CSV table of C-alpha atoms in Angstrom, one decimal:
chain,number,residue,atom,x,y,z
A,1,UNK,CA,12.8,-19.5,25.5
A,2,UNK,CA,12.0,-22.4,23.0
A,3,UNK,CA,14.5,-22.4,20.1
A,4,UNK,CA,11.9,-22.2,17.4
A,5,UNK,CA,10.3,-19.1,19.1
A,6,UNK,CA,13.7,-17.5,19.1
A,7,UNK,CA,14.2,-18.3,15.5
A,8,UNK,CA,10.9,-16.9,14.4
A,9,UNK,CA,11.6,-13.7,16.4
A,10,UNK,CA,14.9,-13.2,14.9
A,11,UNK,CA,13.3,-13.6,11.4
A,12,UNK,CA,10.8,-10.9,11.9
A,13,UNK,CA,12.5,-8.0,13.6
A,14,UNK,CA,12.0,-9.3,17.1
A,15,UNK,CA,8.1,-9.8,16.6
A,16,UNK,CA,5.9,-13.0,16.3
A,17,UNK,CA,2.5,-13.2,14.8
A,18,UNK,CA,0.8,-16.3,16.5
A,19,UNK,CA,-1.7,-16.7,13.8
A,20,UNK,CA,1.0,-17.6,11.4
A,21,UNK,CA,2.5,-20.1,13.9
A,22,UNK,CA,-0.4,-22.2,15.1
A,23,UNK,CA,1.8,-25.1,15.9
A,24,UNK,CA,3.7,-22.8,18.4
A,25,UNK,CA,0.7,-21.6,20.4
A,26,UNK,CA,1.7,-23.7,23.5
A,27,UNK,CA,5.3,-22.5,23.5
A,28,UNK,CA,3.9,-18.9,23.1
A,29,UNK,CA,1.6,-19.1,26.0
A,30,UNK,CA,4.5,-20.6,28.1
A,31,UNK,CA,6.8,-17.9,27.1
A,32,UNK,CA,4.1,-15.3,28.1
A,33,UNK,CA,3.7,-16.9,31.6
A,34,UNK,CA,7.4,-17.0,32.1
A,35,UNK,CA,7.7,-13.3,31.1
A,36,UNK,CA,9.9,-13.9,28.2
A,37,UNK,CA,7.2,-12.5,25.7
A,38,UNK,CA,4.6,-9.8,26.0
A,39,UNK,CA,1.7,-8.9,23.7
A,40,UNK,CA,2.1,-5.7,21.8
A,41,UNK,CA,-1.2,-6.1,19.8
A,42,UNK,CA,-3.6,-8.8,19.5
A,43,UNK,CA,-1.8,-11.8,18.4
A,44,UNK,CA,1.5,-9.9,18.0
A,45,UNK,CA,4.2,-10.7,20.6
A,46,UNK,CA,7.8,-9.4,21.3
A,47,UNK,CA,10.6,-9.7,23.9
A,48,UNK,CA,9.7,-7.5,26.9
A,49,UNK,CA,12.9,-5.3,26.6
A,50,UNK,CA,11.7,-4.1,23.2
A,51,UNK,CA,8.0,-4.3,23.4
A,52,UNK,CA,7.4,-0.5,24.3
A,53,UNK,CA,9.8,1.1,21.6
A,54,UNK,CA,8.3,3.2,19.0
A,55,UNK,CA,10.0,1.0,16.3
A,56,UNK,CA,8.6,-2.2,17.6
A,57,UNK,CA,5.2,-1.0,18.1
A,58,UNK,CA,5.3,0.3,14.4
A,59,UNK,CA,6.5,-3.0,13.2
A,60,UNK,CA,3.8,-4.7,15.1
A,61,UNK,CA,1.2,-2.6,13.3
A,62,UNK,CA,2.6,-3.4,9.9
A,63,UNK,CA,2.8,-7.0,10.8
A,64,UNK,CA,-0.7,-7.1,12.1
A,65,UNK,CA,-2.3,-5.1,9.0
A,66,UNK,CA,-0.7,-5.5,5.6
A,67,UNK,CA,-2.4,-2.3,4.5
A,68,UNK,CA,-1.2,-0.2,7.5
A,69,UNK,CA,1.2,2.7,7.0
A,70,UNK,CA,2.7,4.7,9.8
A,71,UNK,CA,2.3,8.5,9.3
A,72,UNK,CA,2.9,11.8,11.1
A,73,UNK,CA,5.7,12.2,13.6
A,74,UNK,CA,6.3,8.5,13.9
A,75,UNK,CA,7.0,8.3,10.2
A,76,UNK,CA,9.2,11.3,10.5
A,77,UNK,CA,11.2,9.9,13.3
A,78,UNK,CA,11.5,6.2,11.8
A,79,UNK,CA,12.4,7.8,8.4
A,80,UNK,CA,15.3,9.9,9.7
A,81,UNK,CA,13.6,13.3,10.1
A,82,UNK,CA,14.5,13.3,13.7
A,83,UNK,CA,14.6,17.0,14.8
A,84,UNK,CA,10.9,17.2,15.4
A,85,UNK,CA,10.8,15.6,18.7
A,86,UNK,CA,10.1,12.0,19.6
A,87,UNK,CA,6.3,11.1,19.1
A,88,UNK,CA,4.2,10.2,22.0
A,89,UNK,CA,1.6,8.5,19.9
A,90,UNK,CA,1.9,6.2,16.9
A,91,UNK,CA,-0.3,7.6,14.0
A,92,UNK,CA,-1.3,4.8,11.5
A,93,UNK,CA,-3.3,5.0,8.2
A,94,UNK,CA,-5.3,1.9,7.1
A,95,UNK,CA,-8.4,1.3,5.0
A,96,UNK,CA,-9.3,-1.4,7.4
A,97,UNK,CA,-11.5,-1.5,10.5
A,98,UNK,CA,-9.9,-2.2,13.8
A,99,UNK,CA,-10.8,-2.2,17.4
A,100,UNK,CA,-8.9,0.5,19.5
A,101,UNK,CA,-5.1,-0.3,19.9
A,102,UNK,CA,-3.4,1.0,22.7
A,103,UNK,CA,-1.0,3.9,22.0
A,104,UNK,CA,-2.1,4.0,18.4
A,105,UNK,CA,-4.2,6.7,16.6
A,106,UNK,CA,-5.9,4.9,13.7
A,107,UNK,CA,-7.2,7.0,10.8
A,108,UNK,CA,-9.4,5.4,8.0
A,109,UNK,CA,-7.5,6.1,4.6
A,110,UNK,CA,-5.5,4.3,2.2
A,111,UNK,CA,-2.2,5.7,1.4
A,112,UNK,CA,-1.1,5.5,-2.3
A,113,UNK,CA,1.8,3.0,-2.8
A,114,UNK,CA,3.9,5.5,-4.5
A,115,UNK,CA,3.9,7.6,-1.4
A,116,UNK,CA,4.9,4.7,0.9
A,117,UNK,CA,8.5,3.4,1.7
A,118,UNK,CA,9.7,0.6,4.1
A,119,UNK,CA,12.3,1.2,6.7
A,120,UNK,CA,13.5,-1.8,8.8
A,121,UNK,CA,10.2,-3.6,8.3
A,122,UNK,CA,8.0,-0.5,8.9
A,123,UNK,CA,5.9,0.9,6.1
A,124,UNK,CA,5.9,4.7,6.4
A,125,UNK,CA,4.8,7.7,4.3
A,126,UNK,CA,7.4,9.2,2.2
A,127,UNK,CA,8.7,12.6,3.2
A,128,UNK,CA,6.4,14.9,1.1
A,129,UNK,CA,3.2,13.1,2.4
A,130,UNK,CA,4.7,13.3,6.0
A,131,UNK,CA,5.1,17.0,5.7
A,132,UNK,CA,1.4,17.3,4.6
A,133,UNK,CA,0.1,15.2,7.6
A,134,UNK,CA,2.2,17.1,10.0
A,135,UNK,CA,0.9,20.4,8.5
A,136,UNK,CA,-2.6,19.3,8.9
A,137,UNK,CA,-2.2,18.2,12.4
A,138,UNK,CA,0.3,20.7,13.8
A,139,UNK,CA,0.0,23.8,11.4
A,140,UNK,CA,1.6,25.1,8.2
A,141,UNK,CA,4.9,25.9,10.0
A,142,UNK,CA,5.7,22.1,9.3
A,143,UNK,CA,5.9,23.0,5.6
A,144,UNK,CA,8.8,25.4,6.5
A,145,UNK,CA,10.4,22.6,8.4
A,146,UNK,CA,10.2,20.4,5.3
A,147,UNK,CA,11.5,22.9,2.9
A,148,UNK,CA,14.4,23.7,5.3
A,149,UNK,CA,15.1,19.9,5.3
A,150,UNK,CA,15.3,19.9,1.6
A,151,UNK,CA,12.1,18.4,0.7
A,152,UNK,CA,11.2,19.6,-2.7
A,153,UNK,CA,8.1,21.8,-2.9
A,154,UNK,CA,7.0,20.1,-6.2
A,155,UNK,CA,7.1,16.7,-4.4
A,156,UNK,CA,4.8,18.2,-1.6
A,157,UNK,CA,2.5,19.4,-4.4
A,158,UNK,CA,2.5,16.0,-6.0
A,159,UNK,CA,1.7,14.2,-2.8
A,160,UNK,CA,-1.3,16.6,-2.1
A,161,UNK,CA,-2.7,15.9,-5.7
A,162,UNK,CA,-2.2,12.2,-5.2
A,163,UNK,CA,-4.4,12.3,-1.9
A,164,UNK,CA,-7.2,14.5,-2.7
A,165,UNK,CA,-10.4,15.4,-0.7
A,166,UNK,CA,-8.8,15.5,2.7
A,167,UNK,CA,-10.1,18.0,5.1
A,168,UNK,CA,-7.9,21.0,5.5
A,169,UNK,CA,-6.2,20.6,2.1
A,170,UNK,CA,-7.9,23.9,0.8
A,171,UNK,CA,-5.8,25.8,3.4
A,172,UNK,CA,-2.7,23.8,2.6
A,173,UNK,CA,-3.0,24.7,-1.1
A,174,UNK,CA,-3.1,28.3,-0.2
A,175,UNK,CA,0.0,27.9,1.9
A,176,UNK,CA,1.9,26.2,-0.7
A,177,UNK,CA,0.9,29.0,-3.2
A,178,UNK,CA,2.7,31.3,-0.8
A,179,UNK,CA,5.9,29.3,-0.8
A,180,UNK,CA,6.3,29.0,-4.6
A,181,UNK,CA,9.6,30.9,-4.3
A,182,UNK,CA,10.9,28.4,-1.8
A,183,UNK,CA,10.8,30.5,1.5
A,184,UNK,CA,12.1,28.6,4.6
A,185,UNK,CA,10.0,30.6,7.2
A,186,UNK,CA,6.7,32.4,7.7
A,187,UNK,CA,8.6,35.7,7.7
A,188,UNK,CA,10.1,34.8,4.2
A,189,UNK,CA,6.5,34.0,3.0
A,190,UNK,CA,5.5,37.5,4.1
A,191,UNK,CA,8.4,39.3,2.4
A,192,UNK,CA,7.9,37.4,-0.9
A,193,UNK,CA,4.4,38.7,-0.8
A,194,UNK,CA,5.4,42.1,-0.3
A,195,UNK,CA,8.0,42.1,-3.0
A,196,UNK,CA,5.5,40.6,-5.5
A,197,UNK,CA,2.8,43.1,-4.5
A,198,UNK,CA,5.2,46.0,-5.1
A,199,UNK,CA,6.4,44.4,-8.5
A,200,UNK,CA,9.9,44.3,-7.4
A,201,UNK,CA,12.0,41.9,-9.5
A,202,UNK,CA,15.6,40.7,-9.8
A,203,UNK,CA,15.6,38.6,-6.6
A,204,UNK,CA,16.0,35.0,-5.9
A,205,UNK,CA,14.9,33.3,-2.8
A,206,UNK,CA,17.3,31.1,-0.7
A,207,UNK,CA,19.9,31.4,-3.5
A,208,UNK,CA,23.3,29.5,-3.0
A,209,UNK,CA,26.2,32.0,-3.0
A,210,UNK,CA,29.5,30.7,-4.3
A,211,UNK,CA,33.1,31.8,-3.5
A,212,UNK,CA,34.1,29.6,-6.5
A,213,UNK,CA,33.4,26.6,-8.5
A,214,UNK,CA,31.7,24.2,-6.0
A,215,UNK,CA,32.7,26.4,-3.0
A,216,UNK,CA,29.4,27.4,-1.4
A,217,UNK,CA,29.5,30.1,1.3
A,218,UNK,CA,25.8,29.6,2.1
A,219,UNK,CA,22.3,30.6,1.2
A,220,UNK,CA,20.9,34.1,1.0
A,221,UNK,CA,17.3,34.6,2.1
A,222,UNK,CA,16.8,37.3,-0.7
A,223,UNK,CA,19.6,37.7,-3.2
A,224,UNK,CA,19.8,40.5,-5.7
A,225,UNK,CA,22.6,39.3,-7.9
A,226,UNK,CA,22.7,42.3,-10.2
A,227,UNK,CA,23.1,44.5,-7.1
A,228,UNK,CA,25.6,42.1,-5.3
A,229,UNK,CA,23.0,42.5,-2.4
A,230,UNK,CA,22.0,39.8,0.1
A,231,UNK,CA,19.0,40.5,2.4
A,232,UNK,CA,18.6,38.2,5.5
A,233,UNK,CA,15.3,37.9,7.3
A,234,UNK,CA,16.1,36.9,11.0
A,235,UNK,CA,12.9,35.6,12.7
A,236,UNK,CA,13.0,34.9,16.4
A,237,UNK,CA,12.6,31.3,15.8
A,238,UNK,CA,15.3,30.4,13.2
A,239,UNK,CA,18.2,32.3,14.5
A,240,UNK,CA,17.8,32.3,18.1
A,241,UNK,CA,20.8,30.6,19.4
A,242,UNK,CA,24.2,32.4,20.2
A,243,UNK,CA,26.0,29.9,17.8
A,244,UNK,CA,23.8,30.9,15.0
A,245,UNK,CA,24.5,34.5,15.5
A,246,UNK,CA,28.3,33.7,15.5
A,247,UNK,CA,28.1,31.6,12.4
A,248,UNK,CA,26.1,34.3,10.7
A,249,UNK,CA,28.7,37.0,11.3
A,250,UNK,CA,31.6,34.9,10.0
A,251,UNK,CA,29.4,34.2,6.9
A,252,UNK,CA,28.7,37.9,6.4
A,253,UNK,CA,32.3,38.8,6.8
A,254,UNK,CA,33.2,36.3,4.1
A,255,UNK,CA,30.4,37.5,1.8
A,256,UNK,CA,31.5,41.2,2.2
A,257,UNK,CA,35.2,40.2,1.3
A,258,UNK,CA,33.7,38.8,-1.8
A,259,UNK,CA,32.0,42.0,-2.6
A,260,UNK,CA,28.5,41.3,-1.3
A,261,UNK,CA,26.6,43.8,0.8
A,262,UNK,CA,24.6,41.9,3.5
A,263,UNK,CA,21.5,43.6,5.1
A,264,UNK,CA,19.8,42.0,7.9
A,265,UNK,CA,16.3,42.7,9.0
A,266,UNK,CA,14.3,41.5,11.9
A,267,UNK,CA,17.0,40.8,14.5
A,268,UNK,CA,17.2,42.8,17.8
A,269,UNK,CA,20.9,43.1,18.9
């Protein structure tokens, strides 16, 4: 490969935009004929061993369109929220109009600058907006995933307010109202509604329980501190592995030694 091509590829995370290097057009064409470069998007080229990776395609989109922002599962994966599964398509938001790009789902919208961050040359949505995008596409259970990951409910609300008039937001507002006590599952949402409907007070949701200063035993789904009572709501999806059950038993024994009574609801032995 021509040394100048290699230099430009190294400078741009392995990509080259031929529009910015008109003096290298013959070298680019020669490298393509030799199989040393492949086209990822119109005018955007990469080495063939990296051309199909999610990260390379995402960088190519951002290089081609300075207003483009990667969204959805791809934004989650690139940003470090990796337990949702590797995305099969690249979701991208942009206010610009483009012809169809292979393997890219384009959505016509502008993402507010405050809800964008850059990771290794890729502009992605922040976690709160990513959670909303995923909930719109895949269902409100993605809000549970976001809360379990530690994404703050208030930040999700702020992202919703900053991106108004999107189809499906009315339903998500109702879902966010249900999770105002920070439930981490739909089962917990239902339990909170029942408790509030019955005017039962004195409980805290997902409360950290300490054995001593800075020594956290874990979190209780519903904690009645005055009664020294912990209620755990075991849905089939969240505590389904044998390892989870074993860890729960160890934690429950430790809580009992500290004086807590633990009641588990929902699990079939």
